[in-house]
mmCIF file of C-alpha atoms in Angstrom:
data_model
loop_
_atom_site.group_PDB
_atom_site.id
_atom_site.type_symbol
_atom_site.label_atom_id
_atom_site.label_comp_id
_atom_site.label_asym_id
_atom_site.label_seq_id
_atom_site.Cartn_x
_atom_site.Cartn_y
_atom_site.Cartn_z
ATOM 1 C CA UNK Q 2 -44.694 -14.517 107.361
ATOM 2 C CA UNK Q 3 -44.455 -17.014 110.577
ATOM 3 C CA UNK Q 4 -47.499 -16.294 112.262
ATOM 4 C CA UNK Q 5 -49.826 -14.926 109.595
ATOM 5 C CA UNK Q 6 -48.831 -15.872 106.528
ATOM 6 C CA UNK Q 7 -47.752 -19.572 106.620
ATOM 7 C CA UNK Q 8 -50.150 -20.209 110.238
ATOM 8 C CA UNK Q 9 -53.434 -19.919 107.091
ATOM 9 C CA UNK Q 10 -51.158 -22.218 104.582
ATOM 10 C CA UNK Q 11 -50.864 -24.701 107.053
ATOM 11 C CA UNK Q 12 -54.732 -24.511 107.636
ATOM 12 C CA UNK Q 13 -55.325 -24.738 104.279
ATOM 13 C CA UNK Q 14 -53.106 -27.118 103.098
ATOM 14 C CA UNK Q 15 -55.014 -28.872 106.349
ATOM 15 C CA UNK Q 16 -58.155 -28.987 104.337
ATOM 16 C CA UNK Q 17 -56.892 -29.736 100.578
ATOM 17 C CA UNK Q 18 -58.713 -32.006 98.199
ATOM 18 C CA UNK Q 19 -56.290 -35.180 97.558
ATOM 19 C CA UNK Q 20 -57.311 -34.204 93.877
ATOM 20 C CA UNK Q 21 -54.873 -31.234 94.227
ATOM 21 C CA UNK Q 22 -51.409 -33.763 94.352
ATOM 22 C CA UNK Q 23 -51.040 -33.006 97.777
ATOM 23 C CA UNK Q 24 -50.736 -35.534 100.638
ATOM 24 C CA UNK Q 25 -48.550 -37.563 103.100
ATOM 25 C CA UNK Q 26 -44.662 -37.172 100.851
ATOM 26 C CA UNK Q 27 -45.530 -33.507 101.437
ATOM 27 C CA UNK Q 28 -43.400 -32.200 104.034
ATOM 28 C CA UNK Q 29 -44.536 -29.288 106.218
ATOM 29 C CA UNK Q 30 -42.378 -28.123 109.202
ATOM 30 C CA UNK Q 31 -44.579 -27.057 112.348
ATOM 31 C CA UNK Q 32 -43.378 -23.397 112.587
ATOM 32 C CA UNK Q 33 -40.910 -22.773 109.900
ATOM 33 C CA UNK Q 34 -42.560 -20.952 106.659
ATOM 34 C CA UNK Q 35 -41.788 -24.007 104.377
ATOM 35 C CA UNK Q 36 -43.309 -26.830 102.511
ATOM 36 C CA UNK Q 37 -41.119 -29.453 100.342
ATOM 37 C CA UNK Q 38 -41.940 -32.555 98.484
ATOM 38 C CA UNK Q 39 -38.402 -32.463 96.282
ATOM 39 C CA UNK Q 40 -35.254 -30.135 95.841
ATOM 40 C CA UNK Q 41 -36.940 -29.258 92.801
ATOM 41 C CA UNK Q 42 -40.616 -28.377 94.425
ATOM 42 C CA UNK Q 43 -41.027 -26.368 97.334
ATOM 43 C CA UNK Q 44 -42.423 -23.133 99.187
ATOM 44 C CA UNK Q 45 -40.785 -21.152 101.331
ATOM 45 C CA UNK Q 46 -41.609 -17.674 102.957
ATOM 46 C CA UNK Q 47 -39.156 -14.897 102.633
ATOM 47 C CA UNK Q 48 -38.772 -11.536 104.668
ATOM 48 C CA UNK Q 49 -35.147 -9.917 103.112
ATOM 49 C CA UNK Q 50 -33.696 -6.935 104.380
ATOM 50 C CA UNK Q 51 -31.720 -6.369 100.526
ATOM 51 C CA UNK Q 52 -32.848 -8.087 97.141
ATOM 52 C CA UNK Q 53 -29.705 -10.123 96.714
ATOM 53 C CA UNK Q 54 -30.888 -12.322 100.260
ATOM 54 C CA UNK Q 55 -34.391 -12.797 97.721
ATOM 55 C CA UNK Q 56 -33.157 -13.713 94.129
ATOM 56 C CA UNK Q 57 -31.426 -16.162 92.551
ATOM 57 C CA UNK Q 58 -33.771 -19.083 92.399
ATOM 58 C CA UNK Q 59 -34.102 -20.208 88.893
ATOM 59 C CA UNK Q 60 -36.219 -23.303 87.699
ATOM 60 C CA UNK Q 61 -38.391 -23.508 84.752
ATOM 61 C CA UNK Q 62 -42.197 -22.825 86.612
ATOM 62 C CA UNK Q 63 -41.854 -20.729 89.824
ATOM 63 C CA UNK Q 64 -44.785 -18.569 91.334
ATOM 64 C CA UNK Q 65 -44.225 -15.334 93.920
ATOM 65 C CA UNK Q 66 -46.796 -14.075 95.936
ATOM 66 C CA UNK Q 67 -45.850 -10.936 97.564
ATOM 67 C CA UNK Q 68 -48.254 -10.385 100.406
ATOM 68 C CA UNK Q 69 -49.690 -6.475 101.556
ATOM 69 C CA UNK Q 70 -47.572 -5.629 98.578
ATOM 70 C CA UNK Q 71 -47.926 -2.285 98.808
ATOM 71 C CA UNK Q 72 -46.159 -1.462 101.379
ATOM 72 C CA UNK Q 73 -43.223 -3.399 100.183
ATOM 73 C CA UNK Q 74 -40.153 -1.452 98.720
ATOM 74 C CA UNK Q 75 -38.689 -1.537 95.212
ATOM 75 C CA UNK Q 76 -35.927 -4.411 96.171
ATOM 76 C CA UNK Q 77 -38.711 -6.738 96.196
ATOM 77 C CA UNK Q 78 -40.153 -5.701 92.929
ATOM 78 C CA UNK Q 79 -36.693 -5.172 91.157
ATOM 79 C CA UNK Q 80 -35.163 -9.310 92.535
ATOM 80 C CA UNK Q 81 -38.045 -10.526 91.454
ATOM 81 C CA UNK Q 82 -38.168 -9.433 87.587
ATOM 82 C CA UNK Q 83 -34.668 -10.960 87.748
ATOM 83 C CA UNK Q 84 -36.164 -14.595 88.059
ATOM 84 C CA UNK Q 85 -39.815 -13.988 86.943
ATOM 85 C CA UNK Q 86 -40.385 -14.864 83.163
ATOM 86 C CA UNK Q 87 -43.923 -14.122 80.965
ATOM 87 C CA UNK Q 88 -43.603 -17.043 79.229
ATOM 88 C CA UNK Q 89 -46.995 -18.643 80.916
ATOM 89 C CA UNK Q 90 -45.133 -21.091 82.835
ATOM 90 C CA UNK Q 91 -44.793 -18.201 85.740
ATOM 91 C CA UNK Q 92 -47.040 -16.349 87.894
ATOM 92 C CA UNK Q 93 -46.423 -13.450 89.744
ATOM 93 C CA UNK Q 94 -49.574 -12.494 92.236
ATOM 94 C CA UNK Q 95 -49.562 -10.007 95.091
ATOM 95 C CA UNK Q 96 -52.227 -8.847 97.428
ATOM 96 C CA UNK Q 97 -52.898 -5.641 99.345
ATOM 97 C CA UNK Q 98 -55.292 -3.482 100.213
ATOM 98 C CA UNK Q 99 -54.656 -0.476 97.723
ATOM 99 C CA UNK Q 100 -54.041 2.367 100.551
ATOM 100 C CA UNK Q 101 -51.186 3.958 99.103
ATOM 101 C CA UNK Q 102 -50.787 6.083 95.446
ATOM 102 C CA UNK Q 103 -46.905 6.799 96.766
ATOM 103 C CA UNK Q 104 -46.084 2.931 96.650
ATOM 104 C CA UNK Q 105 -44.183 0.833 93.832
ATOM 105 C CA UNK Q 106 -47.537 -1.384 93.690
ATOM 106 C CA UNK Q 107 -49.137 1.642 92.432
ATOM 107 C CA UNK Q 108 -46.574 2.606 90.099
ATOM 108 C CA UNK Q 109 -46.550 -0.817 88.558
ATOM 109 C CA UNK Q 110 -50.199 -0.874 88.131
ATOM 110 C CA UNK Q 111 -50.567 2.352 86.747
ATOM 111 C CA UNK Q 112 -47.882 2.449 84.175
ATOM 112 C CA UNK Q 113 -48.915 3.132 80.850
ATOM 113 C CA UNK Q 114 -47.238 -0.357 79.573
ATOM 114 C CA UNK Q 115 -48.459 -2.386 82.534
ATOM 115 C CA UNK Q 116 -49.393 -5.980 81.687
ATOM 116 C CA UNK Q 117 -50.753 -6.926 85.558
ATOM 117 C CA UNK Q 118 -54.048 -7.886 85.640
ATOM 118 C CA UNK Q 119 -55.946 -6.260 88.369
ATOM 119 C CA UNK Q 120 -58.961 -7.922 90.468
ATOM 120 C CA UNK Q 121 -60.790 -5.771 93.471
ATOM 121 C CA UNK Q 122 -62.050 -7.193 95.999
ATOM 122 C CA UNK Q 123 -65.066 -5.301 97.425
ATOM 123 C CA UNK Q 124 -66.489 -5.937 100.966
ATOM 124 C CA UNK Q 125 -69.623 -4.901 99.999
ATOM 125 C CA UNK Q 126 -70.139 -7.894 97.893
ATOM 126 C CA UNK Q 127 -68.349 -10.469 100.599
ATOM 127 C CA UNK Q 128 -70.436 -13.542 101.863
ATOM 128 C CA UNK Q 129 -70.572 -12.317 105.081
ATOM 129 C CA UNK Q 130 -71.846 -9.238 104.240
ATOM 130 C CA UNK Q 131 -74.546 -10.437 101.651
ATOM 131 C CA UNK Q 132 -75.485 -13.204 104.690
ATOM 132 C CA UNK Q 133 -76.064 -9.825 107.270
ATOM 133 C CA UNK Q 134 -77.975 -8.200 105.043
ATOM 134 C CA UNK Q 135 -80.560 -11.131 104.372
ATOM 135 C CA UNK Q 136 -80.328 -11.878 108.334
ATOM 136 C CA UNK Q 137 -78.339 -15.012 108.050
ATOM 137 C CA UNK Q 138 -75.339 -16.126 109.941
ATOM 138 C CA UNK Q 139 -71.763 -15.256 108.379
ATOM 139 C CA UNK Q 140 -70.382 -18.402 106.288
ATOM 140 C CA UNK Q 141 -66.815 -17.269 107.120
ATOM 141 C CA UNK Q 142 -66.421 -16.519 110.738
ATOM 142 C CA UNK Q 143 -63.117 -14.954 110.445
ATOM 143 C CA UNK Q 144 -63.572 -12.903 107.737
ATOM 144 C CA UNK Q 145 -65.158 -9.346 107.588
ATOM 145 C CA UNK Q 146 -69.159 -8.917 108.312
ATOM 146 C CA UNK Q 147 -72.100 -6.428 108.032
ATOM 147 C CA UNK Q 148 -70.957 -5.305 111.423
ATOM 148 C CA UNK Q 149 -67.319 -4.251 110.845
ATOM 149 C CA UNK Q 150 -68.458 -2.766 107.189
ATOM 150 C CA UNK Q 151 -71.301 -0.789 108.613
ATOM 151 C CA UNK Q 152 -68.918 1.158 111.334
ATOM 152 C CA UNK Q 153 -66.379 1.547 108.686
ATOM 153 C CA UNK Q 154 -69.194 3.093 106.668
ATOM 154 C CA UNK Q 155 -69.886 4.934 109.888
ATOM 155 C CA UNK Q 156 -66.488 6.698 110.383
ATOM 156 C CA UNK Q 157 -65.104 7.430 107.274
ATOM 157 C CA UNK Q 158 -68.124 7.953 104.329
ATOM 158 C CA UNK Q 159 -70.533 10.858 103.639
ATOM 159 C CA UNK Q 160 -74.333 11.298 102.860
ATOM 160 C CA UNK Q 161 -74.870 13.060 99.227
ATOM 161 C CA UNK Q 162 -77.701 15.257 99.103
ATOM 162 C CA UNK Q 163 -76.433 16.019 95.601
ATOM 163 C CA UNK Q 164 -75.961 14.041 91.965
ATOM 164 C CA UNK Q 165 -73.739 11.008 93.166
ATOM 165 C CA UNK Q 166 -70.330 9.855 91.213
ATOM 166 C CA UNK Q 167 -70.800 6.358 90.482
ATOM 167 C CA UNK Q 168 -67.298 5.836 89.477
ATOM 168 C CA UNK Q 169 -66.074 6.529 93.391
ATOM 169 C CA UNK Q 170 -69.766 6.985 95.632
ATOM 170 C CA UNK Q 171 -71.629 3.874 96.247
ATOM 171 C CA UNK Q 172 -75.329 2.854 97.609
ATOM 172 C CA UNK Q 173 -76.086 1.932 100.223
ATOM 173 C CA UNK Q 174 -77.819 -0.768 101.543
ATOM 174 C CA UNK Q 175 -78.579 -2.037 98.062
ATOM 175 C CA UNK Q 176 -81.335 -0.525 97.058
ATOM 176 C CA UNK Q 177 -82.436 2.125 99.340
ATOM 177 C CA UNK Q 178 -81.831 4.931 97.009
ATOM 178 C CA UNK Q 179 -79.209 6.510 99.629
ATOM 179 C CA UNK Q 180 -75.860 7.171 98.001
ATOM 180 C CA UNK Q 181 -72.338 7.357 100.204
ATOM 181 C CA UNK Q 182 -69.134 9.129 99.319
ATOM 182 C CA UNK Q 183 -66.055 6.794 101.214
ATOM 183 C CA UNK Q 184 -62.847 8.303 102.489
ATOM 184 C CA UNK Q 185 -59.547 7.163 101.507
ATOM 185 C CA UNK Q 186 -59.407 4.715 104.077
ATOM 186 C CA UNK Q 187 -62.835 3.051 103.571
ATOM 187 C CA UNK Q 188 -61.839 2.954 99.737
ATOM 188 C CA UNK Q 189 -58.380 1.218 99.771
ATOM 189 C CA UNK Q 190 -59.766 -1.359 102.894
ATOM 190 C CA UNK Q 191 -63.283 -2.305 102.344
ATOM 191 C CA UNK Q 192 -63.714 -1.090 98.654
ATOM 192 C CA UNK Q 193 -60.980 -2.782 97.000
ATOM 193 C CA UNK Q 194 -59.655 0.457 95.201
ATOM 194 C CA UNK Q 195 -56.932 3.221 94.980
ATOM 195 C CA UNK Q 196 -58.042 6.290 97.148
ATOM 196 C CA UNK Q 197 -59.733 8.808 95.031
ATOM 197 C CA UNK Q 198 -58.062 11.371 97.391
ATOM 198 C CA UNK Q 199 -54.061 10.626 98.857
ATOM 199 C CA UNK Q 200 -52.946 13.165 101.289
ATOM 200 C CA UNK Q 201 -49.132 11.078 100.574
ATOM 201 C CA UNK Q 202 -49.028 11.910 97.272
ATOM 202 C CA UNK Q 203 -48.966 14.747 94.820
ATOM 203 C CA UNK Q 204 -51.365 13.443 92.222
ATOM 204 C CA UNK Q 205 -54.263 11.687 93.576
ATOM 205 C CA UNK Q 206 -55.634 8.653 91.362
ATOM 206 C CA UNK Q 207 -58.608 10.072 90.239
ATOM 207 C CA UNK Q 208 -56.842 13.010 88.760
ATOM 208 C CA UNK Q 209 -54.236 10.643 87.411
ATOM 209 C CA UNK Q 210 -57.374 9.279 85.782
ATOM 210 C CA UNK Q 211 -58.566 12.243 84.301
ATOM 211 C CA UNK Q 212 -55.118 12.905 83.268
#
């Protein structure tokens, strides 16, 4: 939360557009995970050890963002339904690599009433890697390349010789005709997807799926 999390808000907020409302009455402290311009409207980063140190905020428009959310426990999900309301003046977002079919993120994304809205995130289609692939240098230094993709690709996927699945294999590069099957790994991390295949839990998602 300190020196992840809130280091890239501070960067960020660095860079804003004075369109956005934010500017000089905006306080932000140097190291501690909060930014305040009232009582009433502020941000603050939260690591709690039991859900009653998390809840009890309650103002009419409030957002959470629960970062690598799937590897948080069910305290976090259970406070925060206490305060979070549907009512369009909330939003609830978390992020996380989808590595884990055992985790509360995937039972709340999976159940049959669900109403989260789910958006993957595939390196394969990331700037940096669409730059590397037409030769070009990386528009986002510090963000995953053709480099770091291709020796994932490397470790943890498999040539077909076969019919490929194009619900779980992928080609690769773009239009060479060669088809990969990813592991687990390379699916929840550079893929943007539950593993097809979880050696941590009894049903895997793509029999869930068929299911």
């Amino acid at each position: 939360v300190n020196d992840l999390l809130w280091k890239e808000i501070r960067v960020q907020r660095g860079k804003a557009d004075p369109q956005w409302g934010i500017g000089p009455k905006d306080f932000i402290g140097p190291s501690a995970p909060r930014m305040e311009r009232s009582k009433e409207w502020w941000a603050a980063g939260y690591v709690a050890a039991k859900g009653e140190n998390f809840k009890g905020r309650h103002t009419e428009q409030m957002m959470f963002i629960m970062d690598e959310a799937v590897g948080l426990p069910e305290l976090y999900f259970r406070a925060t339904k206490t305060m979070f309301k549907p009512d369009g003046k909330m939003l609830w977002i978390c992020a996380y690599n989808p590595t884990d079919t055992s985790s509360v993120m995937y039972s709340e994304v999976m159940a049959l009433d669900s109403d989260w809205v789910v958006i993957e995130l595939s390196s394969l289609e990331h700037p940096n890697v669409l730059a590397g692939l037409r030769g070009e240098p990386s528009p986002i230094p510090a963000a995953v390349d053709l480099g770091q993709l291709e020796a994932a690709i490397k470790d943890d996927c498999e040539d077909i010789d076969g019919e490929p699945d194009p619900t779980r294999d992928f080609e690769w590069p773009p239009g060479s005709g060669k088809w990969l099957r990813p592991g687990s790994a390379f699916e929840g991390e550079f893929l943007g997807r539950w593993p097809s295949e979880d050696e941590a839990a009894l049903w895997s998602d793509a029999a869930w799926l068929a299911i």
